[in-house]
Amino acid sequence: MNLNIALLPGDGIGPEVLAQAVKCLQAVEETFNHHFVYKEAPVGAIAIQKKGTPLPDHTLKLCKESDAVLFGAIGHPKYDNDPSAKVRPEQGLLKLRKELGLFANIRPVLAHPALFDRSPLKKEIISGTDFVIYRELTGGIYFGEKKLNEEGTVASDLCEYSEGEISRITHLAFKAAKNRKKKLTLVDKANVLESSRLWRKVVTKIGESYPEVALDFLFVDNAAMQIILNPSQFDVILTENMFGDIISDEGSVIGGSIGLLASASVGEENALFEPIHGSFPQGAGKDIANPIASILSAAMLLEHFDLAEEALAIKKAVDKALKKGIVTPDLKPKSQYGTNQVGDFIAHNIVDIEDDFNMNDENIDLGKSTII
């Protein structure tokens, strides 16, 4: 398969982790005889510095002309600490989602047995956790009308949804549930919010077309609690934009590090893949950033194009790294492995899934991967 992939490294550790994802895609190209073309463009704080805008026209044009977008990270303390800033890095990502029509964000949450001890939750609580969050991405309070009075003392943000916006992501979530454990949970605040009541009405109606999928409902406050108390009860979680932003980050603690969680943002014609972590500017250039979320985002990119075997090869290589302890310090505080070494190990171990091979543990201790 031939694919044109736009690379948006962004800010902070974005370029470092994205480079490891590209290594793994290049290994897939070599192993499975594909051809991917990569073109890079600025976004976020670096784009503001270079072009005066967080999403330059050239970057948007490249993304629209590509088959998929692989994203690094976005954000800078200069803007985080200045509430009066009119132009912000995050505006670039929000505009990109809107311009590309990326209405559905998909975030898998998985507890890896090799990392049970890294989670702040007990092993018996997180064991068996494997769910995915479908978050509506281009509507709701993040995109609603925003007002601030002249004195700067009263502000408002409009949360607005249409039946069409709810319907299109709901169908995607139900289809995913059909192929998983056949359970879908809608997270809302229907006891208070009119927009949530519309969500519940639309989702309930659509659910009648998927009788094989069990549908239940949780208020967002209860859902936040249940994700900590009993995360294995979930299969597919469906929710609106802001709620999804919050609970997906909460879900990241289950696996032991936010550096493990990948995501896909998809629309009718375009798709973007990115780790859910931030730009972590304090770690930029220090070779300590966890690249696994970015690498797993590349695996989701492959799945999007029905390259399931190739995606599985990446996931199996990631699992080997986790089991062997070839991880960055966020997962193993005294780890001798950096961002590049972890990326190299995973890329070197992407092989045909029918093959069986052994690792040379002595070389692994030296930071090398060897297939015998």
Short mmCIF file of C-alpha atoms in Angstrom, two decimals:
data_model
loop_
_atom_site.label_atom_id
_atom_site.label_comp_id
_atom_site.label_asym_id
_atom_site.label_seq_id
_atom_site.Cartn_x
_atom_site.Cartn_y
_atom_site.Cartn_z
CA MET A 1 0.00 0.00 0.00
CA ASN A 2 1.12 3.54 -0.75
CA LEU A 3 0.29 6.21 1.83
CA ASN A 4 1.07 9.92 2.08
CA ILE A 5 1.48 10.81 5.75
CA ALA A 6 1.67 14.37 7.05
CA LEU A 7 3.98 14.71 10.06
CA LEU A 8 3.19 17.47 12.56
CA PRO A 9 5.85 17.20 15.30
CA GLY A 10 4.61 20.26 17.20
CA ASP A 11 6.15 21.37 20.48
CA GLY A 12 8.16 20.06 23.42
CA ILE A 13 8.72 16.31 23.21
CA GLY A 14 6.50 16.06 20.13
CA PRO A 15 9.36 15.83 17.61
CA GLU A 16 11.17 13.19 19.71
CA VAL A 17 8.27 10.80 20.15
CA LEU A 18 7.03 11.30 16.60
CA ALA A 19 10.46 10.30 15.28
CA GLN A 20 10.10 6.93 17.04
CA ALA A 21 6.66 6.36 15.50
CA VAL A 22 8.14 7.03 12.07
CA LYS A 23 10.91 4.51 12.77
CA CYS A 24 8.26 1.89 13.43
CA LEU A 25 6.31 2.77 10.29
CA GLN A 26 9.51 2.48 8.29
CA ALA A 27 10.06 -0.97 9.80
CA VAL A 28 6.53 -1.88 8.72
CA GLU A 29 7.30 -0.63 5.20
CA GLU A 30 10.36 -2.86 5.01
CA THR A 31 8.73 -5.92 6.56
CA PHE A 32 5.42 -5.81 4.72
CA ASN A 33 6.52 -4.22 1.44
CA HIS A 34 4.58 -0.95 1.72
CA HIS A 35 5.59 2.54 0.65
CA PHE A 36 4.86 5.55 2.85
CA VAL A 37 5.79 9.14 1.95
CA TYR A 38 6.32 11.53 4.88
CA LYS A 39 6.07 15.33 4.69
CA GLU A 40 6.58 17.55 7.73
CA ALA A 41 4.98 20.88 8.69
CA PRO A 42 4.87 23.13 11.80
CA VAL A 43 1.94 23.46 14.19
CA GLY A 44 1.44 24.95 17.65
CA ALA A 45 3.91 27.20 19.49
CA ILE A 46 6.69 26.54 16.99
CA ALA A 47 4.36 27.62 14.19
CA ILE A 48 3.45 30.81 16.07
CA GLN A 49 7.17 31.52 16.42
CA LYS A 50 7.86 30.91 12.73
CA LYS A 51 4.64 32.00 11.03
CA GLY A 52 2.67 33.99 13.59
CA THR A 53 -0.19 31.46 13.64
CA PRO A 54 -0.60 28.04 15.33
CA LEU A 55 -1.93 26.48 12.10
CA PRO A 56 -0.28 27.95 8.97
CA ASP A 57 -2.15 27.63 5.68
CA HIS A 58 0.61 25.40 4.29
CA THR A 59 0.22 22.98 7.20
CA LEU A 60 -3.53 22.75 6.77
CA LYS A 61 -3.15 22.26 3.01
CA LEU A 62 -0.65 19.45 3.54
CA CYS A 63 -2.98 17.71 5.99
CA LYS A 64 -5.94 17.93 3.61
CA GLU A 65 -3.88 16.51 0.76
CA SER A 66 -2.46 13.62 2.79
CA ASP A 67 -4.00 10.22 3.49
CA ALA A 68 -3.43 10.64 7.23
CA VAL A 69 -1.82 12.94 9.78
CA LEU A 70 0.61 11.78 12.47
CA PHE A 71 0.76 14.35 15.27
CA GLY A 72 3.36 14.87 18.00
CA ALA A 73 2.31 17.20 20.82
CA ILE A 74 1.29 20.81 21.29
CA GLY A 75 1.66 23.50 23.95
CA HIS A 76 4.19 25.79 25.64
CA PRO A 77 4.43 27.25 29.18
CA LYS A 78 4.72 30.75 27.70
CA TYR A 79 1.05 30.52 26.72
CA ASP A 80 -0.12 28.32 29.61
CA ASN A 81 1.00 30.99 32.07
CA ASP A 82 -0.52 33.91 30.17
CA PRO A 83 -4.33 33.91 30.39
CA SER A 84 -4.46 37.12 28.33
CA ALA A 85 -2.73 35.58 25.27
CA LYS A 86 -4.95 35.99 22.22
CA VAL A 87 -3.12 33.41 20.11
CA ARG A 88 -2.45 29.99 21.66
CA PRO A 89 -0.86 26.76 20.37
CA GLU A 90 -3.96 24.72 21.20
CA GLN A 91 -6.01 26.84 18.83
CA GLY A 92 -4.08 25.21 16.02
CA LEU A 93 -5.19 21.72 17.01
CA LEU A 94 -8.80 22.76 17.55
CA LYS A 95 -8.90 24.47 14.15
CA LEU A 96 -7.26 21.46 12.52
CA ARG A 97 -9.91 19.14 13.96
CA LYS A 98 -12.65 21.44 12.70
CA GLU A 99 -11.15 21.99 9.24
CA LEU A 100 -10.56 18.27 8.70
CA GLY A 101 -13.98 17.33 10.07
CA LEU A 102 -12.49 15.06 12.72
CA PHE A 103 -15.66 14.50 14.72
CA ALA A 104 -14.73 11.27 16.53
CA ASN A 105 -11.81 10.78 18.89
CA ILE A 106 -11.04 7.15 19.74
CA ARG A 107 -8.91 6.41 22.82
CA PRO A 108 -8.17 2.81 23.88
CA VAL A 109 -7.43 2.20 27.58
CA LEU A 110 -5.64 -1.05 28.39
CA ALA A 111 -4.01 -2.37 31.55
CA HIS A 112 -0.80 -4.19 30.61
CA PRO A 113 0.02 -7.04 33.06
CA ALA A 114 3.71 -6.12 32.85
CA LEU A 115 2.89 -2.68 34.27
CA PHE A 116 0.39 -3.52 37.01
CA ASP A 117 2.88 -2.34 39.63
CA ARG A 118 3.18 1.07 37.96
CA SER A 119 -0.49 1.91 38.34
CA PRO A 120 -1.62 3.79 41.47
CA LEU A 121 -4.60 1.41 41.50
CA LYS A 122 -4.45 -2.10 42.91
CA LYS A 123 -3.75 -5.00 40.57
CA GLU A 124 -7.05 -6.68 41.39
CA ILE A 125 -8.91 -3.50 40.39
CA ILE A 126 -7.27 -2.91 37.01
CA SER A 127 -6.78 -6.53 35.94
CA GLY A 128 -8.77 -7.21 32.77
CA THR A 129 -9.29 -3.55 31.92
CA ASP A 130 -9.72 -3.08 28.18
CA PHE A 131 -12.09 -0.36 27.03
CA VAL A 132 -12.22 2.37 24.41
CA ILE A 133 -13.57 5.92 24.68
CA TYR A 134 -15.45 7.47 21.77
CA ARG A 135 -15.36 11.23 22.34
CA GLU A 136 -17.23 13.70 20.12
CA LEU A 137 -14.56 16.13 18.99
CA THR A 138 -15.90 19.08 17.01
CA GLY A 139 -18.94 20.22 18.97
CA GLY A 140 -19.92 21.14 22.50
CA ILE A 141 -18.49 23.74 24.83
CA TYR A 142 -15.04 23.85 23.24
CA PHE A 143 -16.47 25.15 19.98
CA GLY A 144 -19.51 27.05 21.27
CA GLU A 145 -19.87 30.82 21.36
CA LYS A 146 -17.62 32.45 23.95
CA LYS A 147 -18.36 35.76 25.66
CA LEU A 148 -16.55 38.06 28.06
CA ASN A 149 -18.02 41.33 29.25
CA GLU A 150 -16.12 44.59 28.79
CA GLU A 151 -15.03 44.66 32.43
CA GLY A 152 -13.63 41.12 32.17
CA THR A 153 -15.71 40.00 35.15
CA VAL A 154 -18.33 37.78 33.53
CA ALA A 155 -17.63 35.00 31.02
CA SER A 156 -19.65 32.29 29.31
CA ASP A 157 -19.07 29.32 26.99
CA LEU A 158 -21.99 27.85 25.04
CA CYS A 159 -22.38 24.05 24.98
CA GLU A 160 -24.43 23.21 21.92
CA TYR A 161 -25.10 19.95 20.06
CA SER A 162 -27.29 18.93 17.15
CA GLU A 163 -28.91 15.58 16.58
CA GLY A 164 -26.71 15.06 13.52
CA GLU A 165 -23.49 15.64 15.46
CA ILE A 166 -24.55 13.12 18.08
CA SER A 167 -25.82 10.56 15.59
CA ARG A 168 -22.68 10.19 13.47
CA ILE A 169 -20.35 9.34 16.36
CA THR A 170 -22.98 7.19 18.05
CA HIS A 171 -23.14 4.87 15.04
CA LEU A 172 -19.36 4.52 15.09
CA ALA A 173 -19.40 3.65 18.79
CA PHE A 174 -22.14 1.04 18.41
CA LYS A 175 -20.32 -0.58 15.47
CA ALA A 176 -17.18 -0.77 17.60
CA ALA A 177 -19.12 -2.34 20.47
CA LYS A 178 -20.55 -4.98 18.11
CA ASN A 179 -17.00 -6.15 17.41
CA ARG A 180 -15.90 -6.05 21.04
CA LYS A 181 -17.77 -7.15 24.19
CA LYS A 182 -21.11 -5.77 22.97
CA LYS A 183 -21.60 -3.15 25.67
CA LEU A 184 -21.87 0.63 25.28
CA THR A 185 -22.01 3.17 28.10
CA LEU A 186 -23.17 6.72 27.44
CA VAL A 187 -21.58 9.21 29.84
CA ASP A 188 -23.56 12.43 30.24
CA LYS A 189 -25.09 14.82 32.78
CA ALA A 190 -28.72 14.40 31.76
CA ASN A 191 -30.01 15.24 35.23
CA VAL A 192 -28.80 18.83 34.77
CA LEU A 193 -27.90 19.65 31.15
CA GLU A 194 -30.33 19.99 28.25
CA SER A 195 -27.57 19.04 25.81
CA SER A 196 -27.05 15.78 27.72
CA ARG A 197 -30.76 15.02 27.57
CA LEU A 198 -30.57 15.33 23.79
CA TRP A 199 -27.58 12.97 23.78
CA ARG A 200 -29.51 10.40 25.80
CA LYS A 201 -32.58 10.68 23.56
CA VAL A 202 -30.61 10.27 20.31
CA VAL A 203 -28.38 7.46 21.59
CA THR A 204 -31.35 5.54 22.98
CA LYS A 205 -33.14 5.71 19.64
CA ILE A 206 -30.08 4.61 17.67
CA GLY A 207 -29.49 1.81 20.14
CA GLU A 208 -32.68 0.16 18.94
CA SER A 209 -30.87 -0.55 15.65
CA TYR A 210 -28.14 -2.44 17.51
CA PRO A 211 -30.10 -4.95 19.62
CA GLU A 212 -27.01 -7.11 20.19
CA VAL A 213 -25.31 -4.27 22.09
CA ALA A 214 -26.27 -3.64 25.72
CA LEU A 215 -26.71 0.08 26.36
CA ASP A 216 -26.42 1.72 29.75
CA PHE A 217 -25.98 5.26 31.07
CA LEU A 218 -23.79 6.93 33.68
CA PHE A 219 -23.67 10.53 34.85
CA VAL A 220 -20.18 11.87 34.32
CA ASP A 221 -19.39 12.26 38.02
CA ASN A 222 -20.33 8.63 38.68
CA ALA A 223 -18.46 7.51 35.57
CA ALA A 224 -15.30 9.24 36.83
CA MET A 225 -15.64 7.31 40.07
CA GLN A 226 -16.40 3.97 38.40
CA ILE A 227 -13.34 4.23 36.13
CA ILE A 228 -11.27 4.18 39.33
CA LEU A 229 -13.34 1.69 41.32
CA ASN A 230 -14.08 -0.88 38.61
CA PRO A 231 -12.58 -0.03 35.22
CA SER A 232 -12.96 -3.55 33.83
CA GLN A 233 -16.75 -3.12 33.72
CA PHE A 234 -16.45 -0.89 30.64
CA ASP A 235 -16.27 -1.85 26.98
CA VAL A 236 -17.11 1.18 24.82
CA ILE A 237 -17.68 4.57 26.46
CA LEU A 238 -19.45 7.22 24.37
CA THR A 239 -19.50 10.84 25.47
CA GLU A 240 -19.40 14.49 24.46
CA ASN A 241 -16.33 16.64 23.95
CA MET A 242 -15.44 18.05 27.37
CA PHE A 243 -16.46 14.97 29.37
CA GLY A 244 -14.41 12.81 27.01
CA ASP A 245 -11.38 15.05 27.41
CA ILE A 246 -11.52 14.65 31.17
CA ILE A 247 -12.28 10.96 31.60
CA SER A 248 -9.84 9.81 28.92
CA ASP A 249 -7.01 11.52 30.79
CA GLU A 250 -8.30 9.93 33.98
CA GLY A 251 -8.20 6.56 32.25
CA SER A 252 -4.52 7.05 31.52
CA VAL A 253 -3.56 6.42 35.15
CA ILE A 254 -4.88 2.86 34.90
CA GLY A 255 -1.98 1.81 32.69
CA GLY A 256 0.61 3.54 34.85
CA SER A 257 1.58 6.40 32.52
CA ILE A 258 -0.11 8.86 30.21
CA GLY A 259 2.80 8.07 27.89
CA LEU A 260 1.07 4.82 26.90
CA LEU A 261 -2.21 6.11 25.51
CA ALA A 262 -2.70 6.56 21.78
CA SER A 263 -5.65 8.10 19.99
CA ALA A 264 -7.26 8.43 16.59
CA SER A 265 -9.37 11.37 15.44
CA VAL A 266 -11.43 10.49 12.39
CA GLY A 267 -13.93 12.11 10.07
CA GLU A 268 -15.66 11.30 6.81
CA GLU A 269 -12.53 11.94 4.72
CA ASN A 270 -9.60 12.63 7.04
CA ALA A 271 -7.86 11.03 10.00
CA LEU A 272 -5.29 12.19 12.55
CA PHE A 273 -3.36 10.04 15.01
CA GLU A 274 -1.67 11.32 18.16
CA PRO A 275 -0.62 10.42 21.71
CA ILE A 276 -2.91 11.95 24.29
CA HIS A 277 -0.10 13.33 26.44
CA GLY A 278 0.97 16.95 26.36
CA SER A 279 4.17 18.54 25.12
CA PHE A 280 6.08 18.03 28.44
CA PRO A 281 8.47 20.91 27.69
CA GLN A 282 10.53 20.13 30.81
CA GLY A 283 11.56 16.85 29.21
CA ALA A 284 12.25 18.15 25.70
CA GLY A 285 15.69 17.24 24.37
CA LYS A 286 16.55 15.04 27.37
CA ASP A 287 15.80 11.66 25.75
CA ILE A 288 13.43 10.70 28.57
CA ALA A 289 10.01 11.00 26.89
CA ASN A 290 7.97 7.81 26.58
CA PRO A 291 7.44 7.16 22.84
CA ILE A 292 5.02 4.25 23.22
CA ALA A 293 1.82 6.31 22.93
CA SER A 294 3.12 7.83 19.69
CA ILE A 295 4.14 4.40 18.39
CA LEU A 296 0.73 2.94 19.24
CA SER A 297 -0.86 5.91 17.46
CA ALA A 298 1.03 4.76 14.37
CA ALA A 299 -0.50 1.31 14.90
CA MET A 300 -3.95 2.90 14.98
CA LEU A 301 -3.11 4.64 11.71
CA LEU A 302 -2.40 1.25 10.14
CA GLU A 303 -5.64 -0.18 11.51
CA HIS A 304 -7.53 2.72 9.97
CA PHE A 305 -6.34 1.53 6.55
CA ASP A 306 -7.22 -2.11 7.34
CA LEU A 307 -3.58 -3.07 7.80
CA ALA A 308 -4.41 -5.21 10.82
CA GLU A 309 -1.44 -7.56 10.56
CA GLU A 310 0.96 -4.65 10.38
CA ALA A 311 -0.66 -2.93 13.36
CA LEU A 312 -0.47 -6.14 15.33
CA ALA A 313 3.24 -6.42 14.57
CA ILE A 314 3.78 -3.01 16.21
CA LYS A 315 1.65 -3.95 19.22
CA LYS A 316 3.53 -7.23 19.70
CA ALA A 317 6.85 -5.36 19.57
CA VAL A 318 5.55 -2.87 22.16
CA ASP A 319 4.45 -5.77 24.38
CA LYS A 320 7.95 -7.25 24.15
CA ALA A 321 9.46 -3.95 25.21
CA LEU A 322 7.12 -3.75 28.20
CA LYS A 323 7.75 -7.35 29.26
CA LYS A 324 11.51 -6.98 28.91
CA GLY A 325 11.57 -3.66 30.74
CA ILE A 326 12.87 -1.76 27.73
CA VAL A 327 11.04 1.38 28.82
CA THR A 328 11.66 5.02 29.72
CA PRO A 329 12.01 6.29 33.32
CA ASP A 330 8.32 7.17 33.71
CA LEU A 331 7.62 3.42 33.72
CA LYS A 332 10.85 2.27 35.37
CA PRO A 333 12.50 5.01 37.46
CA LYS A 334 16.03 3.60 37.23
CA SER A 335 15.73 2.64 33.58
CA GLN A 336 18.88 3.06 31.48
CA TYR A 337 16.83 3.34 28.29
CA GLY A 338 15.95 6.61 26.64
CA THR A 339 13.39 7.65 24.06
CA ASN A 340 15.56 6.68 21.11
CA GLN A 341 16.61 3.30 22.53
CA VAL A 342 13.02 2.32 23.25
CA GLY A 343 12.02 3.38 19.75
CA ASP A 344 14.91 1.45 18.23
CA PHE A 345 14.06 -1.69 20.19
CA ILE A 346 10.42 -1.64 19.13
CA ALA A 347 11.23 -0.86 15.49
CA HIS A 348 13.84 -3.64 15.34
CA ASN A 349 11.34 -6.16 16.67
CA ILE A 350 8.59 -5.49 14.16
CA VAL A 351 8.55 -8.74 12.23
CA ASP A 352 6.02 -10.93 10.50
CA ILE A 353 3.61 -12.11 13.20
CA GLU A 354 3.92 -15.69 11.97
CA ASP A 355 7.61 -15.70 12.84
CA ASP A 356 8.85 -16.88 16.20
CA PHE A 357 12.10 -15.62 17.62
CA ASN A 358 14.07 -15.29 20.84
CA MET A 359 15.70 -12.25 22.35
CA ASN A 360 19.32 -12.10 23.45
CA ASP A 361 18.86 -10.79 26.99
CA GLU A 362 22.52 -9.81 27.32
CA ASN A 363 22.25 -7.46 24.37
CA ILE A 364 18.94 -6.14 25.66
CA ASP A 365 20.73 -5.14 28.86
CA LEU A 366 23.13 -3.19 26.67
CA GLY A 367 20.25 -1.35 25.06
CA LYS A 368 20.29 -3.35 21.84
CA SER A 369 17.72 -5.66 20.27
CA THR A 370 18.82 -8.87 18.63
CA ILE A 371 16.80 -11.39 16.68
CA ILE A 372 18.45 -14.82 16.73
#
